[in-house]
XYZ file of N, CA and C in Angstrom:
555
model
N -6.271 0.882 -27.507
C -6.099 0.246 -26.249
C -7.164 1.188 -25.285
N -7.583 0.424 -24.425
C -8.776 1.003 -23.417
C -8.238 1.573 -22.094
N -8.169 2.915 -22.066
C -8.250 3.506 -20.411
C -9.612 3.970 -19.760
N -9.845 3.399 -18.698
C -11.172 4.093 -18.212
C -11.366 5.460 -18.064
N -12.093 6.019 -18.009
C -12.047 7.624 -17.210
C -11.401 7.813 -16.010
N -11.532 6.784 -15.040
C -11.570 7.084 -13.384
C -9.620 7.031 -13.592
N -9.277 6.505 -14.790
C -7.571 6.445 -14.817
C -7.340 7.887 -15.009
N -8.031 8.678 -15.887
C -7.770 9.934 -15.844
C -7.900 10.775 -15.258
N -8.926 10.533 -14.107
C -8.959 11.396 -13.005
C -7.983 11.209 -12.096
N -7.458 9.909 -11.801
C -6.248 9.730 -11.256
C -4.988 10.004 -11.113
N -4.910 10.351 -12.260
C -3.967 10.652 -13.043
C -3.687 12.361 -12.856
N -4.798 12.866 -13.342
C -5.102 14.469 -12.866
C -4.732 14.831 -11.277
N -5.210 13.904 -10.306
C -5.026 14.319 -9.238
C -3.755 14.108 -8.795
N -3.141 12.840 -9.297
C -1.636 12.918 -9.094
C -0.621 13.962 -9.526
N -1.314 14.207 -10.464
C -0.314 15.791 -11.311
C -0.396 16.562 -10.229
N -1.724 17.092 -9.397
C -1.892 18.284 -9.044
C -1.157 17.972 -7.618
N -0.702 16.892 -7.106
C -0.261 16.691 -5.772
C 1.038 16.655 -6.250
N 1.720 16.291 -7.360
C 3.284 16.388 -7.665
C 3.455 17.776 -8.045
N 2.421 18.692 -8.619
C 3.005 20.112 -8.660
C 2.653 20.942 -7.321
N 1.902 20.607 -6.519
C 1.880 21.153 -4.894
C 2.719 20.819 -4.088
N 3.716 19.464 -4.106
C 4.597 18.955 -3.657
C 6.055 19.924 -3.927
N 6.156 20.429 -5.578
C 7.380 20.725 -6.220
C 7.319 22.042 -5.466
N 6.309 22.900 -5.802
C 5.947 24.094 -5.140
C 6.307 24.485 -4.069
N 6.368 23.607 -3.254
C 6.283 23.937 -1.604
C 7.613 23.482 -1.270
N 8.349 22.780 -2.073
C 9.411 22.319 -1.660
C 10.676 22.813 -2.387
N 10.799 23.768 -2.794
C 12.133 24.210 -3.601
C 13.307 24.250 -2.910
N 13.475 24.486 -1.649
C 14.673 24.518 -1.049
C 15.039 22.970 -0.894
N 14.288 21.973 -0.936
C 14.975 20.564 -1.018
C 15.456 20.096 -2.274
N 15.693 18.898 -2.236
C 16.322 18.180 -3.569
C 15.159 17.132 -3.770
N 14.691 17.420 -4.984
C 13.636 17.076 -5.872
C 13.885 16.844 -7.355
N 13.406 15.653 -7.679
C 13.438 15.503 -9.230
C 11.894 14.931 -9.655
N 11.495 15.324 -10.537
C 10.300 14.909 -11.619
C 10.433 14.747 -12.964
N 10.027 13.767 -13.653
C 10.247 13.274 -14.901
C 9.344 12.420 -15.543
N 9.757 12.009 -16.700
C 8.829 11.257 -17.596
C 9.371 9.915 -17.377
N 8.924 8.957 -17.720
C 9.479 7.547 -18.378
C 8.992 6.633 -19.240
N 9.628 6.267 -20.487
C 8.781 5.665 -21.365
C 9.521 4.221 -21.457
N 8.476 3.552 -21.422
C 8.893 1.974 -21.317
C 7.788 1.019 -20.379
N 8.199 0.260 -19.942
C 7.143 -0.326 -19.222
C 7.535 -0.590 -17.711
N 6.473 0.033 -16.704
C 5.346 1.022 -17.322
C 6.061 2.141 -17.479
N 5.214 2.859 -18.248
C 5.655 4.395 -18.507
C 4.683 5.670 -17.962
N 5.408 6.545 -17.691
C 4.544 7.643 -17.020
C 5.288 8.587 -16.400
N 4.921 9.119 -14.955
C 5.615 10.024 -14.470
C 6.299 9.802 -13.085
N 7.403 10.096 -12.874
C 8.334 9.815 -11.856
C 8.529 11.118 -11.127
N 8.424 10.780 -9.472
C 9.069 11.583 -8.867
C 10.017 11.406 -7.502
N 10.913 12.163 -7.384
C 12.018 11.692 -6.561
C 12.320 12.663 -5.124
N 12.548 12.016 -3.982
C 12.886 12.799 -3.040
C 14.702 12.177 -2.962
N 15.331 13.028 -2.874
C 16.746 12.904 -2.659
C 17.142 12.952 -1.341
N 17.797 11.856 -0.433
C 17.790 11.786 0.908
C 19.280 11.648 1.172
N 19.650 11.950 2.145
C 21.330 11.565 2.753
C 22.471 11.932 1.516
N 22.563 13.069 1.298
C 23.400 13.703 0.356
C 23.347 12.668 -0.898
N 21.952 12.750 -1.340
C 22.083 11.803 -2.777
C 22.165 10.386 -2.550
N 22.714 10.030 -1.828
C 22.646 8.588 -1.851
C 21.900 7.648 -1.781
N 20.613 8.106 -0.889
C 19.255 7.603 -0.889
C 18.528 8.175 -1.536
N 17.475 7.453 -1.985
C 16.141 7.919 -2.983
C 14.949 7.514 -2.435
N 13.583 8.120 -2.311
C 12.520 7.598 -2.296
C 11.887 8.220 -3.764
N 11.252 7.005 -4.371
C 10.531 7.206 -5.939
C 9.291 6.996 -5.745
N 8.595 7.719 -6.313
C 7.066 7.181 -6.498
C 6.945 7.613 -8.323
N 6.011 6.634 -8.782
C 5.748 6.314 -9.764
C 4.113 6.363 -10.438
N 3.714 6.890 -11.159
C 2.394 6.551 -11.638
C 2.436 6.473 -13.396
N 1.707 5.620 -13.492
C 1.715 5.428 -15.418
C 0.821 4.594 -15.927
N 1.242 4.108 -17.117
C 0.484 3.011 -17.533
C 1.176 1.685 -17.463
N 0.243 0.568 -17.535
C 0.870 -0.668 -16.938
C 0.433 -1.688 -18.369
N 1.532 -2.200 -19.194
C 1.055 -3.241 -20.256
C 0.919 -3.129 -21.491
N 1.535 -1.645 -21.605
C 1.444 -1.373 -22.888
C 2.407 -1.700 -24.059
N 3.368 -2.035 -23.465
C 4.656 -2.495 -24.414
C 5.035 -4.051 -24.323
N 5.675 -4.557 -23.622
C 5.877 -5.864 -23.151
C 4.618 -6.865 -22.809
N 3.944 -6.274 -22.080
C 2.662 -7.151 -21.810
C 1.308 -7.188 -22.174
N 0.906 -6.357 -23.820
C 0.266 -6.049 -24.173
C -0.982 -7.303 -24.039
N -0.743 -8.723 -24.868
C -1.710 -9.472 -24.866
C -1.209 -10.917 -24.192
N -0.949 -10.825 -22.882
C -0.321 -11.822 -21.731
C -1.546 -12.567 -21.294
N -0.848 -14.170 -21.429
C -2.163 -14.835 -20.213
C -1.980 -14.322 -19.140
N -3.001 -14.603 -18.718
C -3.263 -13.888 -16.731
C -4.883 -14.376 -16.277
N -4.450 -15.422 -15.262
C -5.515 -15.959 -14.454
C -6.599 -16.456 -15.088
N -6.452 -17.465 -16.062
C -7.535 -18.181 -17.063
C -8.120 -17.359 -18.132
N -7.213 -16.221 -18.597
C -7.433 -15.358 -19.490
C -6.488 -14.717 -19.959
N -6.633 -13.503 -20.574
C -5.469 -12.804 -20.764
C -5.758 -11.438 -20.981
N -4.567 -10.558 -20.812
C -4.782 -9.100 -20.792
C -4.970 -8.709 -22.288
N -5.789 -7.575 -22.514
C -5.730 -6.999 -23.973
C -5.933 -5.433 -23.458
N -5.768 -4.746 -22.588
C -6.051 -3.364 -22.178
C -4.523 -3.012 -21.510
N -4.503 -1.702 -21.620
C -3.541 -1.072 -20.909
C -4.113 -0.588 -19.379
N -3.437 -0.885 -18.591
C -3.772 -0.638 -17.327
C -2.845 0.824 -16.465
N -3.525 0.763 -14.976
C -2.681 1.898 -14.402
C -1.772 1.245 -13.454
N -0.591 1.941 -13.159
C 0.134 1.430 -12.182
C 0.710 2.374 -11.188
N 0.747 2.077 -9.829
C 1.580 3.110 -8.685
C 2.467 2.246 -8.327
N 3.923 2.901 -7.994
C 4.883 2.141 -7.529
C 5.736 3.063 -6.252
N 6.185 2.342 -5.333
C 6.948 3.400 -4.490
C 8.332 2.440 -4.301
N 9.498 3.231 -4.549
C 10.749 2.491 -4.435
C 11.642 3.245 -3.316
N 12.656 2.593 -2.538
C 13.694 2.866 -2.037
C 14.707 2.582 -2.679
N 15.845 3.595 -3.205
C 16.992 3.353 -4.055
C 18.109 3.720 -3.464
N 19.189 2.848 -3.868
C 20.385 3.681 -3.313
C 21.345 4.074 -4.639
N 21.687 5.138 -4.242
C 22.873 5.834 -5.591
C 24.098 5.838 -5.403
N 24.852 5.463 -6.468
C 26.389 5.307 -6.124
C 27.433 5.540 -7.288
N 28.142 6.831 -7.058
C 29.052 7.432 -8.350
C 29.565 6.328 -9.092
N 29.783 6.693 -10.366
C 30.763 5.915 -11.128
C 31.821 6.813 -11.213
N 32.714 6.551 -10.466
C 34.229 7.214 -10.263
C 34.914 7.913 -11.637
N 34.959 7.611 -12.550
C 35.769 7.963 -13.774
C 35.068 8.518 -14.562
N 33.670 8.662 -14.293
C 32.696 9.227 -15.474
C 32.060 10.536 -14.371
N 32.241 11.787 -14.540
C 31.728 12.752 -13.930
C 30.280 12.858 -14.341
N 29.225 12.682 -13.226
C 27.813 13.042 -13.503
C 27.245 11.578 -13.737
N 27.917 10.565 -13.843
C 27.096 9.155 -13.816
C 27.078 8.646 -12.596
N 25.630 8.165 -12.642
C 25.540 7.004 -11.216
C 24.700 5.931 -11.693
N 25.187 4.958 -10.870
C 24.399 3.450 -10.903
C 23.292 3.774 -9.711
N 22.279 3.084 -9.783
C 21.322 2.736 -8.599
C 20.413 1.742 -8.742
N 19.903 1.180 -7.821
C 19.179 0.009 -7.552
C 18.254 0.051 -6.399
N 17.303 -0.416 -6.276
C 16.206 -0.680 -5.183
C 15.401 -1.515 -5.426
N 14.488 -1.213 -4.146
C 13.422 -2.313 -4.278
C 12.019 -1.426 -3.517
N 10.785 -2.273 -3.739
C 9.699 -1.399 -3.298
C 8.544 -2.181 -3.897
N 7.571 -1.366 -3.659
C 6.113 -2.259 -4.105
C 5.237 -1.725 -5.163
N 4.416 -2.439 -5.783
C 3.621 -2.071 -7.050
C 2.186 -2.359 -6.915
N 1.468 -1.307 -7.164
C -0.097 -1.891 -7.070
C -0.716 -1.385 -8.832
N -1.478 -2.380 -9.258
C -1.635 -2.415 -10.753
C -2.985 -2.569 -10.606
N -3.969 -1.936 -11.700
C -5.171 -2.111 -11.808
C -5.086 -2.231 -13.605
N -5.879 -3.296 -13.792
C -5.946 -3.629 -15.181
C -7.226 -4.660 -15.830
N -7.777 -4.686 -16.849
C -8.546 -5.711 -17.104
C -8.245 -6.874 -17.952
N -8.821 -8.035 -17.821
C -8.631 -9.196 -18.076
C -9.763 -9.949 -18.975
N -9.719 -10.594 -19.923
C -10.802 -10.999 -20.690
C -10.485 -12.750 -20.928
N -11.480 -13.355 -19.965
C -11.942 -15.006 -20.278
C -12.878 -15.282 -21.130
N -12.458 -16.398 -21.931
C -13.053 -16.650 -23.371
C -14.445 -17.300 -22.768
N -15.408 -17.019 -23.235
C -16.605 -17.261 -22.875
C -17.233 -18.426 -23.898
N -17.489 -17.933 -24.896
C -18.031 -18.968 -25.677
C -18.357 -18.353 -27.212
N -18.327 -19.022 -28.491
C -18.639 -18.811 -29.836
C -19.968 -18.793 -30.139
N -20.508 -17.237 -30.590
C -21.658 -16.901 -31.296
C -21.468 -16.392 -32.472
N -22.171 -17.204 -33.228
C -22.299 -16.671 -34.664
C -20.826 -16.647 -35.422
N -19.885 -17.458 -34.968
C -18.522 -17.561 -35.537
C -18.080 -16.088 -35.070
N -18.391 -15.806 -33.564
C -17.229 -14.707 -33.128
C -17.111 -15.106 -31.941
N -15.935 -14.881 -31.415
C -15.838 -15.212 -29.744
C -16.184 -14.232 -28.857
N -16.684 -14.712 -27.540
C -17.158 -13.762 -26.825
C -16.414 -13.972 -25.641
N -16.186 -12.708 -24.987
C -15.200 -13.025 -23.735
C -15.740 -12.236 -22.330
N -15.434 -12.720 -21.457
C -15.981 -12.169 -20.069
C -15.054 -11.382 -19.625
N -15.226 -9.768 -19.259
C -14.356 -8.890 -18.556
C -14.063 -8.844 -17.396
N -12.973 -8.835 -16.561
C -12.713 -9.003 -15.195
C -12.044 -7.757 -14.974
N -12.266 -7.123 -13.805
C -11.120 -5.938 -13.412
C -10.563 -6.637 -12.140
N -8.650 -6.341 -12.210
C -7.943 -6.833 -11.355
C -7.204 -5.975 -10.880
N -7.045 -5.397 -9.525
C -6.078 -4.799 -8.833
C -5.050 -6.062 -8.166
N -4.120 -5.417 -8.507
C -2.940 -6.589 -8.075
C -1.771 -5.720 -7.404
N -1.147 -6.711 -6.728
C 0.129 -5.930 -5.803
C 1.415 -7.025 -5.556
N 2.397 -6.280 -5.627
C 3.486 -7.518 -5.428
C 4.743 -6.237 -5.205
N 6.032 -7.205 -4.998
C 7.188 -6.325 -4.834
C 7.618 -5.980 -6.313
N 8.533 -4.963 -6.023
C 9.394 -4.661 -7.236
C 10.466 -4.434 -7.253
N 11.748 -4.363 -8.344
C 13.294 -4.143 -7.754
C 13.622 -3.605 -9.242
N 14.723 -2.611 -9.029
C 15.369 -1.889 -10.211
C 16.472 -1.528 -10.348
N 17.354 -1.615 -11.232
C 18.578 -1.294 -11.211
C 18.805 -0.277 -12.596
N 19.895 0.676 -12.659
C 19.922 1.893 -13.457
C 20.928 2.498 -13.802
N 21.119 3.131 -14.560
C 21.893 4.088 -15.079
C 21.501 5.580 -14.889
N 21.868 6.716 -14.395
C 21.523 8.160 -14.581
C 22.599 8.901 -14.711
N 22.740 9.712 -15.609
C 23.595 10.893 -16.221
C 22.915 11.837 -15.804
N 23.629 12.914 -15.006
C 23.236 14.172 -15.060
C 23.928 15.197 -15.727
N 23.231 15.836 -16.660
C 24.020 16.789 -17.567
C 24.380 17.995 -17.278
N 25.703 18.469 -17.728
C 26.099 19.648 -17.517
C 25.548 20.839 -18.027
N 25.867 21.981 -17.035
C 25.031 23.001 -17.932
C 23.739 23.731 -16.706
N 23.590 24.827 -17.599
C 22.481 25.534 -16.739
C 21.160 24.638 -16.326
N 20.493 23.713 -17.211
C 19.456 23.051 -16.989
C 19.826 21.932 -16.085
N 19.312 21.648 -14.894
C 19.417 20.768 -14.222
C 18.658 19.346 -14.470
N 19.138 18.826 -15.869
C 18.646 17.593 -16.316
C 19.378 16.500 -16.344
N 18.649 15.161 -15.883
C 19.203 14.107 -15.812
C 18.468 12.843 -17.260
N 19.040 12.042 -17.711
C 18.873 10.879 -18.484
C 18.844 9.746 -17.947
N 17.985 8.771 -17.980
C 18.412 7.661 -17.161
C 17.857 6.343 -18.153
N 18.105 5.280 -17.875
C 17.779 4.203 -18.229
C 17.684 2.812 -17.181
N 16.749 2.126 -17.055
C 16.938 1.238 -16.358
C 16.198 0.032 -16.659
N 16.366 -1.413 -15.566
C 15.898 -2.691 -15.956
C 15.533 -3.160 -14.552
N 14.262 -4.062 -14.644
C 13.911 -4.570 -13.413
C 12.668 -5.532 -13.637
N 12.119 -5.843 -12.627
C 10.920 -7.042 -12.311
C 9.869 -6.629 -11.627
N 8.791 -7.082 -11.761
C 7.589 -7.148 -10.817
C 7.033 -8.388 -10.408
N 7.225 -8.874 -9.519
C 6.545 -10.339 -9.158
C 5.094 -10.217 -8.428
N 4.018 -10.455 -8.768
C 2.524 -10.152 -8.503
C 2.405 -11.414 -6.984
N 2.080 -10.848 -5.792
C 1.673 -11.565 -4.834
C 0.015 -11.816 -4.913
N -0.636 -11.067 -5.206
C -2.054 -11.155 -5.354
C -2.753 -10.541 -6.618
N -3.761 -11.088 -7.322
C -4.238 -12.111 -7.014
C -3.437 -13.458 -7.545
N -2.743 -13.189 -8.742
C -2.086 -14.310 -9.217
C -0.689 -14.410 -8.752
N -0.536 -15.341 -7.614
C 0.788 -15.195 -7.106
C 1.840 -15.724 -7.881
N 3.029 -14.767 -7.556
C 4.340 -15.062 -8.447
C 4.324 -15.052 -9.868
N 3.199 -14.133 -10.522
C 2.944 -13.843 -11.868
C 4.266 -12.930 -12.032
N 5.301 -13.044 -12.493
C 6.332 -12.134 -12.739
C 6.295 -11.569 -14.178
N 7.122 -10.414 -14.491
C 7.197 -9.617 -15.526
C 8.299 -8.618 -15.702
N 8.897 -8.587 -16.760
C 10.213 -7.493 -16.840
C 9.497 -6.290 -16.881
N 10.508 -5.470 -16.625
C 10.086 -3.756 -16.558
C 11.509 -3.015 -16.832
N 11.319 -1.941 -17.573
C 12.140 -1.434 -18.107
C 11.692 -0.064 -18.598
N 12.747 0.635 -18.985
C 12.763 2.201 -19.722
C 13.747 3.227 -19.698
N 13.495 4.180 -20.272
C 14.442 5.241 -20.384
C 13.434 6.513 -19.876
N 14.227 7.651 -19.518
C 13.204 8.756 -19.103
C 14.451 9.942 -18.919
N 13.533 11.259 -18.661
C 14.387 12.495 -18.216
C 13.767 13.034 -17.105
N 14.442 13.638 -16.259
C 14.227 14.159 -15.003
C 14.712 15.534 -15.085
N 13.887 16.326 -14.161
C 14.237 17.737 -14.017
C 14.357 17.775 -12.700
N 15.590 17.969 -12.099
C 16.039 18.041 -10.845
C 16.203 19.324 -10.198
N 15.672 19.369 -9.105
C 15.388 20.653 -8.233
C 16.269 20.888 -7.311
């Protein structure tokens, strides 16, 4: 899997931003964690209105699991890309299970990824042109989150959703989902 050097710089600056905001916001309700799935990466949450509403920002890899070699824009994806998403979520308690919440929400997602278009065959080997693509579109998600009891303010979650690209490949849709762990401040 190929990830460009600029991707590492972007992740580094996001981590610095995340650490700074968490350090200066100890008295507020925040959460930070990791997500394994599609996309995979880091997640940060700001809880609003008595934990009923949430702003969520995510940064991570895109296309590593479900969308590895997928047809796209006259070619196909063959690399892992970078993704950013922002979501507005609604949290609801599951009344009979203490610590379990459901959530759902909507937002936007921006992806940066390379795709390859077949050019020709030379000496029995296929030659491809490589193109960089920055895409964006709406995303939606629904999930379950369980807040663990005890001294550690941890929660585990699982979620499913989808993404529909608006540009450049209008309505190029793909599923998303994952599991993860959050540290709640």
